[in-house]
Amino acid sequence: MEAVRQAARRLEGVAVRTSLVECSPLSQRLGVAAYLKCEQEQPIGAFKVRGAYHAIAQLTPSERAAGVITYSSGNHGQAVAFAARRLGCRAVVVMPEHAPGIKVAGVKRLGGEVVFGGATSRTRQERAESIAAEQGLVIIPPFDHPDIVAGQATCTLEILEQCPAIGTLVVPVGGGGLLAGACTVVAALRPEIRVVAVEPVGAAKLSAALAAGHPVSLQNARSLADGLLPLSIGTLTFSIIQPVVADVALVDDEQLAGAVRVLHETGLRVEPSGAATAAALLAGAVDVDGPVVAIVSGGNVDDAVFHQLVG
């Protein structure tokens, strides 16, 4: 928790203390007060800025001078580019060829250098590691690093301050950085809170890891939720998540699209990954105790895709 509190101090003036808003459709569906933690309000449109800035801010002057590299489907890449620009260092981002155009453009707009490198998180990581070795760059992992987890944990720290009566916290999971951060804070400060993870049916890597007792790698991952497609949960993140998470809810593409529409009707523009928690709650896939908070992880969605989803 000391690392989390230090991260919160480092992020002052950089990350936004995002809104916590009640969502009437969810409250009516669940019969309890339901709130959304609106991380799409962050300067890069997603929670990832918390971990990326915290990690890069702790590099030595010589490491920053060398530059940083990461591998990302989009939001972490934008966060690394944003943080590197603020801290005065070069940033290279290895992205999938199928990355949403808005996320590729976001990395470039923020001064990041985009390299396209493979369809899976594993191939992108291998490409990033190769470039890092060639050019002397420092790797900023997307989730499986203590500095990243501590940064992402500041989101849940804010939630506990904004909603002291919270009974259930619903968190999307890709590689597990945001969820591991949530589990860290809940275990230390409010262990009675029920933490529920949400992942796509087509990328159920946490479910597989919990069944096996250790991280396992999926053969493939497919979902509208492009930010939740790592083939495996992180080793570090899983070790933090496993003892704390109460349940995992699965959502399909139809449910994700429906949640994007519902949130749009309430005035929120959210990407499918960001709508995953709302999708699970709307589908009745989460057992809730008391007031529930669902983290909306991001809002970076291409216009054409968004308009198709909201009809």
Coordinates of C-alpha atoms in Angstrom, one line a residue:
M1 CA 0.0 0.0 0.0
E2 CA 2.9 2.4 0.5
A3 CA 3.8 1.9 -3.1
V4 CA 0.2 2.7 -4.1
R5 CA 0.1 5.8 -2.0
Q6 CA 3.5 6.9 -3.5
A7 CA 2.0 6.3 -6.9
A8 CA -1.0 8.5 -6.1
R9 CA 1.3 11.3 -5.1
R10 CA 3.4 11.0 -8.3
L11 CA 0.2 11.0 -10.4
E12 CA -1.1 14.3 -8.9
G13 CA -1.5 16.8 -11.8
V14 CA -1.0 14.0 -14.4
A15 CA -3.8 11.5 -14.0
V16 CA -7.3 12.8 -13.5
R17 CA -9.3 11.9 -10.4
T18 CA -12.1 10.5 -12.5
S19 CA -15.8 10.8 -11.9
L20 CA -17.9 8.2 -10.1
V21 CA -21.4 8.4 -11.5
E22 CA -24.6 6.5 -10.7
C23 CA -25.9 4.5 -13.7
S24 CA -29.7 4.3 -13.6
P25 CA -30.1 1.4 -16.0
L26 CA -27.7 -0.7 -13.9
S27 CA -29.3 0.4 -10.6
Q28 CA -32.7 -0.5 -11.9
R29 CA -31.5 -3.9 -13.2
L30 CA -29.7 -4.8 -10.0
G31 CA -31.9 -3.3 -7.3
V32 CA -29.0 -1.7 -5.6
A33 CA -27.1 1.6 -6.3
A34 CA -24.7 1.0 -9.2
Y35 CA -21.9 3.4 -10.1
L36 CA -19.4 3.7 -12.9
K37 CA -15.8 4.8 -12.4
C38 CA -15.2 6.8 -15.5
E39 CA -11.6 6.1 -16.6
Q40 CA -12.4 7.3 -20.1
E41 CA -12.0 10.8 -18.6
Q42 CA -8.2 10.3 -18.4
P43 CA -6.0 12.4 -20.7
I44 CA -5.4 9.5 -23.0
G45 CA -8.9 8.2 -22.7
A46 CA -8.1 5.1 -20.5
F47 CA -6.9 4.1 -17.0
K48 CA -3.5 3.0 -18.5
V49 CA -1.9 6.4 -17.9
R50 CA -1.8 5.6 -14.2
G51 CA 0.6 2.7 -14.5
A52 CA 2.6 3.9 -17.5
Y53 CA 3.4 7.3 -16.0
H54 CA 4.2 5.9 -12.6
A55 CA 6.7 3.4 -14.1
I56 CA 8.5 5.8 -16.4
A57 CA 8.6 8.5 -13.7
Q58 CA 10.8 6.1 -11.6
L59 CA 13.4 5.5 -14.3
T60 CA 16.9 6.9 -13.8
P61 CA 18.0 9.9 -15.9
S62 CA 20.2 7.6 -18.0
E63 CA 17.3 5.2 -18.6
R64 CA 15.0 8.0 -19.7
A65 CA 17.7 9.3 -22.0
A66 CA 17.9 5.9 -23.6
G67 CA 14.2 5.9 -24.3
V68 CA 11.4 3.4 -23.6
I69 CA 9.5 0.7 -25.6
T70 CA 6.3 -1.2 -25.0
Y71 CA 4.0 -3.6 -26.7
S72 CA 0.3 -2.8 -26.7
S73 CA -3.0 -3.2 -28.5
G74 CA -3.5 0.5 -28.0
N75 CA -4.3 2.2 -24.7
H76 CA -1.1 1.3 -22.9
G77 CA 0.8 2.4 -25.9
Q78 CA -0.9 5.8 -25.8
A79 CA -0.2 6.0 -22.1
V80 CA 3.5 5.3 -22.6
A81 CA 3.7 7.9 -25.4
F82 CA 1.9 10.4 -23.2
A83 CA 4.1 9.8 -20.2
A84 CA 7.3 9.7 -22.2
R85 CA 6.5 13.1 -23.8
R86 CA 5.8 14.6 -20.3
L87 CA 9.0 13.2 -19.0
G88 CA 11.1 14.1 -22.0
C89 CA 12.1 10.7 -23.4
R90 CA 11.6 8.7 -26.6
A91 CA 8.8 6.2 -26.8
V92 CA 8.5 3.2 -29.3
V93 CA 5.2 1.2 -29.3
V94 CA 4.9 -2.2 -30.9
M95 CA 1.2 -2.5 -31.9
P96 CA -0.9 -5.2 -33.8
E97 CA -1.6 -4.6 -37.4
H98 CA -5.3 -4.8 -36.6
A99 CA -5.1 -2.1 -33.8
P100 CA -8.0 0.4 -33.9
G101 CA -7.1 3.4 -36.0
I102 CA -7.9 5.8 -33.2
K103 CA -5.4 4.1 -30.9
V104 CA -2.6 4.1 -33.6
A105 CA -3.3 7.8 -34.3
G106 CA -3.3 8.5 -30.6
V107 CA 0.2 7.1 -30.1
K108 CA 1.5 9.1 -33.1
R109 CA -0.2 12.3 -31.9
L110 CA 1.5 11.9 -28.6
G111 CA 4.9 11.6 -30.2
G112 CA 5.3 7.8 -30.0
E113 CA 6.9 5.8 -32.8
V114 CA 4.7 3.0 -34.0
V115 CA 6.1 -0.4 -35.1
F116 CA 3.6 -3.0 -36.2
G117 CA 4.6 -6.4 -34.9
G118 CA 2.3 -9.4 -35.0
A119 CA -1.3 -10.4 -34.2
T120 CA -0.8 -11.6 -30.6
S121 CA 0.5 -10.1 -27.4
R122 CA 3.3 -12.7 -27.4
T123 CA 4.6 -11.9 -30.8
R124 CA 4.5 -8.1 -30.0
Q125 CA 6.4 -8.7 -26.8
E126 CA 9.1 -10.7 -28.6
R127 CA 9.4 -7.9 -31.2
A128 CA 9.7 -5.3 -28.5
E129 CA 12.3 -7.2 -26.7
S130 CA 14.3 -7.6 -29.9
I131 CA 14.2 -3.9 -30.6
A132 CA 15.0 -3.0 -27.0
A133 CA 18.1 -5.2 -27.1
E134 CA 19.2 -3.6 -30.5
Q135 CA 18.6 0.0 -29.5
G136 CA 19.2 0.0 -25.7
L137 CA 15.6 0.9 -24.8
V138 CA 13.9 0.3 -21.5
I139 CA 10.8 -2.0 -21.7
I140 CA 7.7 -0.7 -20.0
P141 CA 5.5 -3.8 -19.7
P142 CA 1.7 -3.4 -20.2
F143 CA 0.7 -5.1 -16.9
D144 CA 3.1 -7.6 -15.3
H145 CA 5.3 -5.2 -13.3
P146 CA 5.0 -3.9 -9.7
D147 CA 5.2 -0.2 -10.8
I148 CA 2.4 -0.7 -13.3
V149 CA 0.2 -2.5 -10.7
A150 CA 0.8 0.2 -8.1
G151 CA -0.1 2.9 -10.6
Q152 CA -3.3 1.1 -11.7
A153 CA -4.2 0.5 -8.0
T154 CA -4.7 4.3 -7.5
C155 CA -8.0 3.9 -9.4
T156 CA -9.4 1.7 -6.7
L157 CA -8.0 3.9 -3.9
E158 CA -10.1 6.7 -5.4
I159 CA -13.2 4.5 -5.5
L160 CA -13.0 3.7 -1.8
E161 CA -12.8 7.4 -1.1
Q162 CA -15.7 8.2 -3.4
C163 CA -18.0 5.4 -2.4
P164 CA -17.2 4.3 1.2
A165 CA -20.3 2.0 1.3
I166 CA -19.2 -0.1 -1.7
G167 CA -20.0 -3.8 -1.4
T168 CA -18.9 -5.1 -4.8
L169 CA -16.2 -3.9 -7.2
V170 CA -16.4 -5.1 -10.8
V171 CA -13.2 -4.9 -12.8
P172 CA -12.3 -5.8 -16.4
V173 CA -9.3 -8.0 -16.9
G174 CA -6.8 -8.4 -19.8
G175 CA -3.3 -9.0 -18.5
G176 CA -4.5 -8.2 -14.9
G177 CA -2.8 -5.0 -14.0
L178 CA -5.9 -3.1 -13.2
L179 CA -7.5 -6.1 -11.4
A180 CA -4.2 -6.8 -9.4
G181 CA -4.2 -3.2 -8.3
A182 CA -7.8 -3.4 -7.2
C183 CA -7.1 -6.6 -5.3
T184 CA -4.0 -5.0 -3.6
V185 CA -6.1 -2.1 -2.3
V186 CA -9.1 -4.2 -1.3
A187 CA -7.1 -6.8 0.5
A188 CA -5.2 -4.1 2.5
L189 CA -8.1 -1.7 3.3
R190 CA -11.5 -3.3 2.8
P191 CA -11.2 -7.1 2.6
E192 CA -15.0 -7.5 2.9
I193 CA -15.5 -6.0 -0.5
R194 CA -16.4 -8.6 -3.2
V195 CA -14.1 -8.2 -6.2
V196 CA -15.5 -9.7 -9.5
A197 CA -13.4 -9.8 -12.7
V198 CA -15.0 -9.6 -16.1
E199 CA -13.4 -11.0 -19.3
P200 CA -14.5 -11.9 -22.8
V201 CA -15.8 -15.4 -23.6
G202 CA -13.2 -15.5 -26.4
A203 CA -10.3 -14.5 -24.2
A204 CA -11.0 -16.2 -20.9
K205 CA -7.4 -16.3 -19.7
L206 CA -8.1 -15.6 -16.0
S207 CA -10.7 -18.3 -15.9
A208 CA -8.2 -20.8 -17.4
A209 CA -5.5 -19.7 -14.9
L210 CA -7.8 -20.1 -11.9
A211 CA -8.9 -23.6 -13.1
A212 CA -5.2 -24.6 -13.5
G213 CA -3.9 -22.9 -10.4
H214 CA -1.3 -20.9 -12.5
P215 CA -1.2 -18.8 -15.7
V216 CA -1.8 -20.7 -18.9
S217 CA -1.6 -19.4 -22.4
L218 CA -4.6 -19.5 -24.7
Q219 CA -4.2 -20.6 -28.3
N220 CA -6.0 -17.5 -29.5
A221 CA -8.2 -14.7 -28.3
R222 CA -11.1 -13.0 -30.1
S223 CA -13.5 -10.4 -28.9
L224 CA -14.9 -6.9 -29.7
A225 CA -13.0 -5.9 -26.5
D226 CA -9.7 -5.4 -28.2
G227 CA -8.1 -4.2 -25.0
L228 CA -8.8 -7.5 -23.2
L229 CA -7.0 -9.9 -25.5
P230 CA -3.7 -11.0 -23.9
L231 CA -3.3 -14.7 -24.3
S232 CA -2.3 -15.1 -20.7
I233 CA -2.7 -13.4 -17.4
G234 CA 0.5 -12.1 -15.9
T235 CA 2.6 -14.1 -13.5
L236 CA 2.9 -11.3 -11.0
T237 CA -0.7 -10.1 -11.5
F238 CA -2.1 -13.6 -11.0
S239 CA -0.3 -14.1 -7.7
I240 CA -2.0 -11.0 -6.4
I241 CA -5.4 -11.7 -8.0
Q242 CA -5.8 -15.4 -7.1
P243 CA -6.3 -15.1 -3.3
V244 CA -8.6 -12.1 -3.5
V245 CA -10.9 -12.3 -6.5
A246 CA -14.4 -13.7 -5.7
D247 CA -15.6 -14.6 -9.1
V248 CA -15.1 -14.2 -12.9
A249 CA -17.9 -13.2 -15.2
L250 CA -17.8 -13.9 -18.9
V251 CA -19.3 -11.6 -21.6
D252 CA -19.8 -12.2 -25.3
D253 CA -19.7 -9.7 -28.2
E254 CA -23.5 -9.2 -28.3
Q255 CA -23.5 -8.3 -24.6
L256 CA -20.5 -5.9 -25.1
A257 CA -22.3 -4.2 -28.0
G258 CA -25.5 -3.9 -25.9
A259 CA -23.6 -2.3 -23.0
V260 CA -21.9 0.2 -25.3
R261 CA -25.4 1.2 -26.5
V262 CA -26.8 1.5 -23.0
L263 CA -23.9 3.6 -21.8
H264 CA -24.2 5.8 -24.9
E265 CA -27.9 6.4 -24.0
T266 CA -26.7 7.6 -20.6
G267 CA -24.3 10.1 -22.3
L268 CA -21.1 8.1 -22.1
R269 CA -18.9 7.2 -25.1
V270 CA -17.2 3.9 -24.1
E271 CA -15.1 1.4 -26.1
P272 CA -16.2 -2.3 -25.9
S273 CA -13.4 -3.1 -23.4
G274 CA -14.6 -0.3 -21.2
A275 CA -18.1 -1.5 -21.4
A276 CA -17.3 -5.1 -20.2
T277 CA -18.2 -4.6 -16.6
A278 CA -21.5 -2.9 -17.5
A279 CA -22.2 -5.8 -19.9
A280 CA -21.7 -8.4 -17.1
L281 CA -24.0 -6.5 -14.8
L282 CA -26.7 -6.0 -17.4
A283 CA -26.5 -9.7 -18.2
G284 CA -27.0 -10.7 -14.6
A285 CA -23.7 -12.4 -14.6
V286 CA -22.5 -10.9 -11.3
D287 CA -23.7 -11.6 -7.8
V288 CA -23.7 -8.2 -6.1
D289 CA -23.5 -7.3 -2.4
G290 CA -24.6 -3.8 -1.5
P291 CA -23.7 -0.8 -3.7
V292 CA -21.7 -1.9 -6.7
V293 CA -19.0 0.0 -8.6
A294 CA -18.0 -1.0 -12.1
I295 CA -14.8 0.3 -13.6
V296 CA -15.2 1.7 -17.1
S297 CA -11.6 1.3 -18.3
G298 CA -11.6 3.4 -21.5
G299 CA -13.4 5.2 -24.3
N300 CA -11.1 5.0 -27.3
V301 CA -13.2 3.5 -30.1
D302 CA -13.1 4.3 -33.8
D303 CA -16.0 6.4 -35.0
A304 CA -17.2 3.9 -37.5
V305 CA -17.2 1.1 -35.0
F306 CA -18.9 3.2 -32.4
H307 CA -21.7 4.3 -34.7
Q308 CA -22.2 0.7 -35.9
L309 CA -22.5 -0.5 -32.3
V310 CA -24.9 2.3 -31.1
G311 CA -27.0 2.0 -34.3

